[in-house]
Structure formats: C-alpha cells, structure tokens
Amino acid sequence: KIILEQHLGYNVKFQTSGGLDSWEPISQGKVHVNLEVWPSELEKNYSQKYIIAQNLVSDFGALGVVARNGWYVPTQFALRYRDILSFLGLETNQEAIGKVKYTRQNYTVDPTLNRGLFIGPPVPWAPTKAEEQIVNNLNIPLTVSYSENYSQYTKALGDCLEQKNGHSGDCIFYSYFPSTTDVKHNISRIGLPEYTPECYAKAKTKGIDCDYEYFILYKIAWAGLFSWAPDAASFFQSFSLDGGDQSSMLSWMASGMNYETIACKWITENKNKWTPWIPSDFADDPPPEVQDNNWIMPVVIALSTFAGILLLGSFTYWVFSTWRAKRRFQQKARDLMLVMVDE
C-alpha cells in the first residue's frame, strides 16, 4: 500500500477476505488482487473456472512463502503429557484426552463425555473435512468441532490460549504456519503420519489418515489489470516475500507494532528488495501531490516563450506532457485499487 501510494500514485484500499471468497470479485474487476492464495481442493475448482476456463483471473506467480496446516496443543499442556505430541499418544492417553472433554458452549470438563474436543477450522476451509477423516481413521477419541466462520474460530482459540471465559488452557486445535498464533503463543505441533499424495487421493472415500501437505502460496489478480494499470500489475507480479520476511513481520506484530509501523520498518530495512518491483524513475519519488498541477503548464509555456528558445520550449513541453500524461493515467486509478487481505 505504502509503495503503491507514495511511489506510483495510487490510492489503495484493502478489503478483508476469508480466502476463497476473493475469486468472484476479482474476476469482475471489483477487487484487483489477492496476494495470499492457499492451494486446496476448492481452490483448484476456482482456478479451473476463473483462470483456465473463463480467463477472468490471472495467476501472478508464487508469493514466496511455504505454508502448512496442522494440529497443535499449548506447550504447557504437552509438557504435562508429552506423548500427545504424537497421534499415537492421543490415541492411548486417556488422562490427557480427559482434560479436553468439554464443549464449545461449556468449558467445564465433563468426564461422562466419550470423546474430547478438537477445535477445527472454519467450515469454508475444510471442504473434505480432513480433520474428521484423520480422527476416525487413526482411532483418536476426539470430536471435531468446526466453526461457521473465521471469527468463531479465532474466539475458540483465544479462549483456550488466553484462558478466557473459564477455559483451563488445555486444548487440541487446528492451526497453520506462518501465522500470528505461533508467534503470540507458545504452542507445539502434533505429529501425524507423513503426508503423501496417495493419502489425500482417498479424500472422496473418507480415507485420509495422514498429515497436511506443504503449500506454496501464490497471487491472483484481475485479468484486466495489465491493461488498466500496467505499472501496478507489474508491481504485484514482482511482489514476493520469503519465510524470513514474514517471520520478522509476525514477530514485530507480536511485540505490539501496528500494521503501518511494521510495513514502514520492512520498507526501510529492505529497499534493495522492493525497488526492483517498480520503475527505477519512481524509486525515489516523494509522495504524489493531491492538488491539481494545471498551473504548472502555463508557467512552462510562458518561460519558454519569454526565453525565445522555441526548440527548447517545445522539448520542455513534450517532456512535461509525457510525465503529466503518466500521472493522469495513474490518477484515473487512484481511488480504485483494491487489494484483498486475509481476515
């Protein structure tokens, strides 16, 4: 946002997204780019529809971050029951499972329940309900509780990890990295049987019994972006962050920095990374002026006429007109650049 506004003259607006709901507005040009798309079965359907079949959305390449979903527990819980860091321990350690025998509505442990609670992901993130398949196929005594939306999911995690609303702080839950959860909280990943493509090929027959795969996150954009705003399109296509970049920014967030401060800090410390993303003549531009610059034109013409150097005046006029035309083109898009961001 800062680079686009201060160096290319755009006015960037963010629109929150749960992930998959970004495809439709991007295909219509109502939103212009999503910089973090997680591959999934549903995502493949959207990609087939909007990128391959209809050519309304463009694949803008890899973001540069490798991500993975997983099962987690608070580390303080694992220190008391070390074997729960393996699915084999979850299957056999009845005392540990007893600590999570409660419901989303009532966190008081109820020994009469047959199974413990597993905090699953939001329903839109779980098209195959892999969590239920893993639980059933590995004989783990847990009931998967999916959230209707991201807000419900984060509330359930917050209640456990921050011990709110009477929660003991013992829980088993779905999460992912990189994320703010593993930066803000001391959590440990549970080992499941290693992922194989053959394992997830059994999804339709409810045969998943292994861990999640690693994902290379990627970017998508409105197919008309290169025609409408070519310099912005080139910027987004070049935009990339590696795991180190994201880990640093997540740790800054955990320390209490707000988004703008984090962005400014990264931009200041990584100029060699982002300057190749924009035209070199804009790398050191000051923030563009909001006021109209029409007064400059007669001044240029008057000075050229007064000097009596017609050729020089004409050349000056041409240079300025070219520069101003480029700014006008960017101005046309100033209030329309929409970037999809995760909730």
Coordinates of C-alpha atoms in Angstrom, one line a residue, residues 40-335:
S40 CA -6.8 -26.5 -1.7
E41 CA -9.4 -28.8 -3.4
L42 CA -11.9 -25.9 -3.6
E43 CA -9.2 -23.5 -4.8
K44 CA -8.4 -25.9 -7.7
N45 CA -12.1 -25.6 -8.7
Y46 CA -12.0 -21.8 -8.7
S47 CA -8.6 -21.8 -10.5
Q48 CA -10.1 -24.1 -13.2
K49 CA -13.2 -21.9 -13.6
Y50 CA -11.7 -18.4 -13.5
I51 CA -8.2 -18.8 -14.8
I52 CA -8.3 -21.6 -17.3
A53 CA -11.9 -21.8 -18.5
Q54 CA -13.0 -18.1 -18.4
N55 CA -9.7 -16.2 -18.4
L56 CA -11.1 -13.7 -16.0
V57 CA -8.4 -14.1 -13.3
S58 CA -4.6 -14.2 -13.8
D59 CA -2.1 -16.3 -11.9
F60 CA 0.5 -13.8 -10.7
G61 CA 3.0 -16.3 -9.5
A62 CA 4.3 -17.6 -6.2
L63 CA 4.3 -15.3 -3.2
G64 CA 7.5 -17.0 -1.9
V65 CA 6.1 -18.3 1.4
V66 CA 5.8 -22.0 2.2
A67 CA 2.9 -22.8 4.5
R68 CA 1.3 -25.8 6.2
N69 CA -1.8 -26.6 8.2
G70 CA -1.5 -28.8 11.3
W71 CA -2.8 -30.0 14.7
Y72 CA -1.5 -28.2 17.8
V73 CA -1.6 -28.1 21.6
P74 CA -0.4 -25.4 24.0
T75 CA 3.1 -26.3 25.0
Q76 CA 2.2 -26.2 28.7
F77 CA -0.3 -29.0 28.0
A78 CA 2.3 -31.0 26.1
L79 CA 4.8 -30.7 28.9
R80 CA 2.4 -32.4 31.3
Y81 CA 1.5 -35.1 28.7
R82 CA 4.5 -35.4 26.4
D83 CA 3.1 -38.3 24.4
I84 CA 0.3 -36.2 23.0
L85 CA 2.8 -34.7 20.6
S86 CA 2.2 -37.9 18.6
F87 CA -1.1 -39.2 17.2
L88 CA -0.2 -42.5 19.0
G89 CA -0.3 -40.7 22.3
L90 CA -3.6 -39.0 21.5
E91 CA -5.0 -42.5 20.8
T92 CA -3.9 -44.0 24.1
N93 CA -3.5 -41.3 26.7
Q94 CA -7.0 -41.2 28.3
E95 CA -5.9 -38.9 31.1
A96 CA -4.8 -36.2 28.6
I97 CA -8.0 -36.7 26.5
G98 CA -10.0 -36.3 29.7
K99 CA -8.7 -32.7 30.0
V100 CA -10.4 -31.7 26.8
K101 CA -13.8 -33.4 27.5
Y102 CA -15.8 -30.3 27.3
T103 CA -17.9 -28.5 24.7
R104 CA -17.6 -25.2 22.9
Q105 CA -20.6 -23.9 24.9
N106 CA -19.3 -25.1 28.3
Y107 CA -15.6 -25.4 29.1
T108 CA -16.1 -27.3 32.3
V109 CA -14.6 -30.8 32.0
D110 CA -17.4 -33.5 31.8
P111 CA -16.0 -37.0 32.4
T112 CA -19.2 -38.5 31.1
L113 CA -18.3 -37.4 27.5
N114 CA -17.0 -40.2 25.4
R115 CA -14.6 -38.0 23.4
G116 CA -12.5 -34.9 23.8
L117 CA -13.0 -31.7 21.8
F118 CA -10.9 -30.8 18.8
I119 CA -11.2 -27.2 17.6
G120 CA -11.4 -27.5 13.9
P121 CA -11.0 -24.8 11.2
P122 CA -13.8 -22.7 9.8
V123 CA -16.2 -24.7 7.5
P124 CA -15.1 -22.9 4.3
W125 CA -11.5 -24.0 4.9
A126 CA -12.5 -27.7 5.2
P127 CA -14.2 -28.9 2.0
T128 CA -13.1 -32.5 2.6
K129 CA -13.4 -32.3 6.4
A130 CA -9.9 -33.9 6.6
E131 CA -9.8 -33.5 10.3
E132 CA -12.8 -35.8 10.9
Q133 CA -11.3 -38.3 8.5
I134 CA -8.0 -38.3 10.3
V135 CA -9.7 -38.7 13.7
N136 CA -11.8 -41.6 12.6
N137 CA -9.1 -43.4 10.6
L138 CA -6.5 -43.1 13.3
N139 CA -9.0 -44.1 16.1
I140 CA -8.3 -40.9 18.0
P141 CA -11.0 -40.2 20.7
L142 CA -11.8 -36.7 19.6
T143 CA -14.9 -34.9 18.3
V144 CA -14.1 -32.3 15.6
S145 CA -16.0 -29.0 16.2
Y146 CA -15.9 -26.8 13.0
S147 CA -16.5 -23.1 13.2
E148 CA -19.1 -21.4 11.0
N149 CA -16.6 -18.6 10.2
Y150 CA -13.2 -17.2 11.0
S151 CA -14.4 -15.1 13.9
Q152 CA -15.8 -18.1 15.7
Y153 CA -12.6 -20.0 15.1
T154 CA -10.4 -17.3 16.5
K155 CA -12.6 -16.8 19.5
A156 CA -12.4 -20.5 20.4
L157 CA -8.6 -20.4 20.1
G158 CA -8.4 -17.2 22.1
D159 CA -10.5 -18.7 24.9
C160 CA -8.0 -21.6 25.2
L161 CA -4.7 -19.9 24.6
E162 CA -5.5 -16.9 26.7
Q163 CA -7.6 -18.8 29.3
K164 CA -10.7 -16.7 28.9
N165 CA -14.3 -17.4 29.7
G166 CA -13.4 -20.1 32.3
H167 CA -11.2 -22.1 29.9
S168 CA -8.4 -24.2 31.6
G169 CA -5.9 -23.6 28.8
D170 CA -5.9 -27.2 27.7
C171 CA -7.0 -27.8 24.1
I172 CA -6.2 -29.6 20.9
F173 CA -6.8 -27.5 17.8
Y174 CA -6.2 -26.9 14.1
S175 CA -3.8 -24.1 13.1
Y176 CA -1.3 -23.3 10.4
F177 CA 2.0 -21.6 9.9
P178 CA 3.1 -18.9 9.3
S179 CA 0.5 -17.2 11.5
T180 CA 0.3 -14.9 14.4
T181 CA -0.9 -17.8 16.6
D182 CA 2.5 -19.5 16.9
V183 CA 4.2 -16.1 17.3
K184 CA 1.9 -14.8 20.1
H185 CA 1.5 -18.1 21.9
N186 CA 3.7 -21.0 23.0
I187 CA 2.2 -23.9 21.0
S188 CA 3.6 -27.3 19.8
R189 CA 2.7 -29.2 16.7
I190 CA 1.3 -32.8 16.9
G191 CA 3.0 -35.4 14.7
L192 CA 0.7 -37.2 12.3
P193 CA 1.6 -39.8 9.7
E194 CA 3.5 -38.0 7.0
Y195 CA 1.6 -36.6 4.0
T196 CA 1.6 -38.5 0.7
P197 CA -0.4 -37.7 -2.4
E198 CA -1.9 -41.1 -2.2
C199 CA -3.3 -40.4 1.2
Y200 CA -5.2 -37.3 0.1
A201 CA -6.3 -39.1 -3.1
K202 CA -8.6 -41.1 -0.7
A203 CA -10.5 -37.9 0.4
K204 CA -13.7 -38.8 -1.5
T205 CA -13.9 -42.2 0.2
K206 CA -13.1 -40.6 3.6
G207 CA -9.8 -42.4 3.7
I208 CA -7.4 -39.5 4.8
D209 CA -5.2 -40.7 7.6
C210 CA -2.1 -38.5 7.4
D211 CA -0.7 -35.0 7.9
Y212 CA -1.3 -32.0 5.7
E213 CA 0.9 -31.2 2.7
Y214 CA 3.2 -28.2 2.4
F215 CA 1.7 -25.3 0.3
I216 CA 3.5 -22.7 -1.9
L217 CA 1.2 -19.7 -1.6
Y218 CA 0.6 -17.7 -4.7
K219 CA -1.0 -14.5 -6.0
I220 CA -4.0 -13.9 -8.2
A221 CA -5.2 -10.7 -10.0
W222 CA -8.0 -9.4 -12.2
A223 CA -7.2 -10.4 -15.8
G224 CA -7.6 -6.8 -17.0
L225 CA -5.1 -5.3 -14.6
F226 CA -2.2 -5.1 -17.0
S227 CA -4.4 -3.1 -19.5
W228 CA -5.9 -0.9 -16.8
A229 CA -2.8 -0.2 -14.6
P230 CA 0.3 -1.8 -16.1
D231 CA 2.8 -0.5 -13.6
A232 CA 0.6 -1.7 -10.6
A233 CA 0.2 -5.1 -12.4
S234 CA 4.0 -5.4 -12.8
F235 CA 4.5 -4.4 -9.2
F236 CA 2.1 -7.2 -7.9
Q237 CA 3.6 -9.7 -10.3
S238 CA 7.1 -9.0 -8.9
F239 CA 6.0 -8.7 -5.2
S240 CA 7.4 -11.5 -3.1
L241 CA 8.2 -12.3 0.5
D242 CA 10.1 -15.3 1.9
G243 CA 9.6 -17.1 5.1
G244 CA 12.2 -14.9 6.9
D245 CA 10.4 -11.7 5.8
Q246 CA 7.0 -13.0 7.1
S247 CA 8.5 -14.4 10.3
S248 CA 10.1 -11.0 11.1
M249 CA 6.9 -9.1 10.4
L250 CA 4.8 -11.5 12.5
S251 CA 7.3 -11.2 15.4
W252 CA 7.0 -7.4 15.2
M253 CA 3.3 -7.7 15.3
A254 CA 3.6 -9.9 18.4
S255 CA 5.7 -7.2 20.0
G256 CA 2.8 -4.7 19.7
M257 CA 3.5 -2.9 16.4
N258 CA 0.6 -1.9 14.2
Y259 CA 0.4 -2.8 10.5
E260 CA 1.6 0.6 9.2
T261 CA 4.6 0.6 11.6
I262 CA 5.5 -2.9 10.5
A263 CA 5.2 -2.0 6.8
C264 CA 7.3 1.1 7.2
K265 CA 10.0 -0.8 9.1
W266 CA 10.2 -3.5 6.5
I267 CA 10.3 -1.0 3.6
T268 CA 13.1 1.0 5.3
E269 CA 15.2 -2.1 6.0
N270 CA 14.6 -3.8 2.6
K271 CA 14.9 -1.2 -0.1
N272 CA 17.1 -3.5 -2.1
K273 CA 14.2 -6.0 -2.3
W274 CA 11.3 -3.7 -3.3
T275 CA 12.9 -1.1 -5.6
P276 CA 13.1 -3.7 -8.4
W277 CA 9.3 -4.1 -8.2
I278 CA 8.7 -0.6 -9.6
P279 CA 10.1 1.5 -12.4
S280 CA 13.5 2.9 -11.5
D281 CA 12.5 6.5 -12.1
F282 CA 9.8 6.2 -9.4
A283 CA 12.0 4.5 -6.7
D284 CA 13.0 7.8 -5.0
D285 CA 9.8 9.8 -5.8
P286 CA 8.3 11.8 -3.0
P287 CA 4.6 11.2 -2.2
P288 CA 2.5 12.5 -5.1
E289 CA 0.8 15.8 -4.5
V290 CA -3.0 15.7 -4.2
Q291 CA -3.7 19.2 -5.6
D292 CA -4.1 19.9 -9.2
N293 CA -0.9 20.8 -11.1
N294 CA -2.6 22.6 -14.0
W295 CA -0.9 25.8 -13.0
I296 CA 2.5 24.4 -14.0
M297 CA 1.6 24.1 -17.7
P298 CA 1.2 27.9 -18.4
V299 CA 4.3 28.6 -16.4
V300 CA 6.4 26.2 -18.5
I301 CA 4.9 27.7 -21.7
A302 CA 5.4 31.3 -20.6
L303 CA 9.0 30.7 -19.6
S304 CA 9.8 29.0 -22.9
T305 CA 8.2 31.9 -24.9
F306 CA 9.9 34.6 -22.8
A307 CA 13.3 32.9 -23.3
G308 CA 12.7 32.9 -27.0
I309 CA 14.1 29.4 -27.3
L310 CA 11.3 27.8 -29.2
L311 CA 13.0 24.5 -29.7
L312 CA 14.0 24.2 -26.1
G313 CA 10.5 25.3 -25.0
S314 CA 8.8 22.7 -27.3
F315 CA 11.1 20.0 -25.9
T316 CA 10.4 21.0 -22.4
Y317 CA 6.7 21.0 -23.1
W318 CA 6.9 17.5 -24.6
V319 CA 8.8 16.1 -21.6
F320 CA 6.4 17.6 -19.2
S321 CA 3.4 16.4 -21.1
T322 CA 4.7 12.9 -21.2
W323 CA 5.3 13.0 -17.5
R324 CA 1.9 14.5 -16.8
A325 CA 0.1 12.0 -19.0
K326 CA 1.6 9.2 -17.0
R327 CA 0.5 10.9 -13.8
R328 CA -3.0 11.4 -15.2
F329 CA -3.2 7.7 -16.1
Q330 CA -2.3 6.8 -12.6
Q331 CA -4.7 9.4 -11.2
K332 CA -7.5 7.6 -13.0
A333 CA -6.9 4.6 -10.9
R334 CA -6.1 6.3 -7.6
D335 CA -9.4 5.6 -5.9

